[in-house]
Amino acid sequence: MALDRHDPIFMAPPAGPNPELMLSAVLHLMSHYTAHHSAEGGCIKLASVIERHLKALASLPELAPVLSATCQQLSEQWAHVVERQLPPPERSNFLTRIMTRARHAGSLA
């Protein structure tokens, strides 16, 4: 995914929290996620960045309440997208854990 560094979003001065710039950035990220979404699912890193941007926007005190609430709800929805894309945790049963510990303890002796 190539980014156009001449896009106005990259030309803004790096000041403190700028809600308009942050909102613009998250909309830009969301459109990239949608455009590059494949059958296997989208990019988990991009979804995670979107979720963090929305969470940061929701916490800004100068943001209008309706936008803050919307960003909070969307942040939670994107968090679920990220969770669904994470690989399932490796399951180990009780016997496997005991055997692993026993082997580890034996190698330390």
One Martini backbone bead per residue (centre of mass of N, CA, C, O) as a GRO file, in nm:
protein
  109
    1MET     BB    1   0.088   0.042   0.030
    2ALA     BB    2   0.078   0.351  -0.104
    3LEU     BB    3   0.179   0.670  -0.007
    4ASP     BB    4   0.093   1.008  -0.032
    5ARG     BB    5   0.311   1.263   0.074
    6HIS     BB    6   0.128   1.506  -0.075
    7ASP     BB    7  -0.079   1.490   0.109
    8PRO     BB    8  -0.235   1.708   0.325
    9ILE     BB    9  -0.209   1.527   0.583
   10PHE     BB   10   0.124   1.554   0.573
   11MET     BB   11   0.141   1.891   0.586
   12ALA     BB   12   0.080   1.923   0.863
   13PRO     BB   13   0.144   2.048   1.152
   14PRO     BB   14   0.296   1.931   1.454
   15ALA     BB   15   0.073   1.943   1.682
   16GLY     BB   16  -0.151   1.904   1.871
   17PRO     BB   17  -0.449   1.809   1.912
   18ASN     BB   18  -0.636   1.745   1.604
   19PRO     BB   19  -0.942   1.652   1.527
   20GLU     BB   20  -0.953   1.691   1.217
   21LEU     BB   21  -0.695   1.534   1.152
   22MET     BB   22  -0.770   1.270   1.294
   23LEU     BB   23  -1.029   1.218   1.133
   24SER     BB   24  -0.898   1.217   0.859
   25ALA     BB   25  -0.706   0.981   0.913
   26VAL     BB   26  -0.918   0.762   0.987
   27LEU     BB   27  -1.069   0.774   0.718
   28HIS     BB   28  -0.829   0.697   0.546
   29LEU     BB   29  -0.775   0.421   0.681
   30MET     BB   30  -1.057   0.299   0.630
   31SER     BB   31  -1.040   0.309   0.320
   32HIS     BB   32  -0.795   0.121   0.298
   33TYR     BB   33  -0.919  -0.122   0.433
   34THR     BB   34  -1.153  -0.157   0.233
   35ALA     BB   35  -0.984  -0.168  -0.035
   36HIS     BB   36  -0.787  -0.418   0.101
   37HIS     BB   37  -0.998  -0.622   0.143
   38SER     BB   38  -1.010  -0.960   0.184
   39ALA     BB   39  -1.111  -1.282   0.220
   40GLU     BB   40  -0.921  -1.318   0.484
   41GLY     BB   41  -0.894  -1.022   0.545
   42GLY     BB   42  -0.760  -0.776   0.699
   43CYS     BB   43  -0.543  -0.566   0.839
   44ILE     BB   44  -0.455  -0.577   1.166
   45LYS     BB   45  -0.284  -0.321   1.193
   46LEU     BB   46  -0.486  -0.123   1.071
   47ALA     BB   47  -0.717  -0.184   1.266
   48SER     BB   48  -0.559  -0.098   1.521
   49VAL     BB   49  -0.510   0.197   1.438
   50ILE     BB   50  -0.803   0.274   1.413
   51GLU     BB   51  -0.883   0.213   1.703
   52ARG     BB   52  -0.683   0.417   1.836
   53HIS     BB   53  -0.787   0.673   1.700
   54LEU     BB   54  -1.077   0.656   1.807
   55LYS     BB   55  -1.002   0.660   2.105
   56ALA     BB   56  -0.857   0.933   2.101
   57LEU     BB   57  -1.096   1.099   2.002
   58ALA     BB   58  -1.297   1.028   2.235
   59SER     BB   59  -1.094   1.179   2.457
   60LEU     BB   60  -1.152   1.454   2.351
   61PRO     BB   61  -1.281   1.746   2.490
   62GLU     BB   62  -1.334   1.920   2.207
   63LEU     BB   63  -1.533   1.718   2.127
   64ALA     BB   64  -1.818   1.643   2.029
   65PRO     BB   65  -2.036   1.434   2.176
   66VAL     BB   66  -2.130   1.282   1.921
   67LEU     BB   67  -1.840   1.214   1.821
   68SER     BB   68  -1.738   1.074   2.073
   69ALA     BB   69  -1.948   0.845   2.076
   70THR     BB   70  -1.887   0.737   1.793
   71CYS     BB   71  -1.587   0.672   1.842
   72GLN     BB   72  -1.635   0.474   2.071
   73GLN     BB   73  -1.807   0.269   1.916
   74LEU     BB   74  -1.602   0.220   1.685
   75SER     BB   75  -1.372   0.124   1.860
   76GLU     BB   76  -1.517  -0.132   1.960
   77GLN     BB   77  -1.560  -0.255   1.678
   78TRP     BB   78  -1.256  -0.266   1.600
   79ALA     BB   79  -1.170  -0.448   1.832
   80HIS     BB   80  -1.329  -0.692   1.721
   81VAL     BB   81  -1.179  -0.716   1.457
   82VAL     BB   82  -0.907  -0.777   1.583
   83GLU     BB   83  -0.987  -1.026   1.750
   84ARG     BB   84  -1.082  -1.201   1.502
   85GLN     BB   85  -0.779  -1.190   1.362
   86LEU     BB   86  -0.660  -1.337   1.568
   87PRO     BB   87  -0.500  -1.589   1.665
   88PRO     BB   88  -0.546  -1.862   1.814
   89PRO     BB   89  -0.494  -1.994   2.096
   90GLU     BB   90  -0.299  -2.212   2.241
   91ARG     BB   91  -0.381  -2.529   2.329
   92SER     BB   92  -0.362  -2.671   2.659
   93ASN     BB   93  -0.334  -2.921   2.858
   94PHE     BB   94  -0.261  -3.042   3.159
   95LEU     BB   95  -0.054  -3.258   3.072
   96THR     BB   96   0.125  -3.080   2.894
   97ARG     BB   97   0.212  -2.882   3.119
   98ILE     BB   98   0.347  -3.092   3.303
   99MET     BB   99   0.551  -3.204   3.096
  100THR     BB  100   0.695  -2.937   3.042
  101ARG     BB  101   0.785  -2.882   3.333
  102ALA     BB  102   0.946  -3.145   3.372
  103ARG     BB  103   1.151  -3.095   3.145
  104HIS     BB  104   1.252  -2.822   3.252
  105ALA     BB  105   1.345  -2.922   3.532
  106GLY     BB  106   1.544  -3.143   3.422
  107SER     BB  107   1.734  -2.932   3.267
  108LEU     BB  108   1.824  -2.777   3.541
  109ALA     BB  109   1.970  -3.029   3.701
   0.00000   0.00000   0.00000
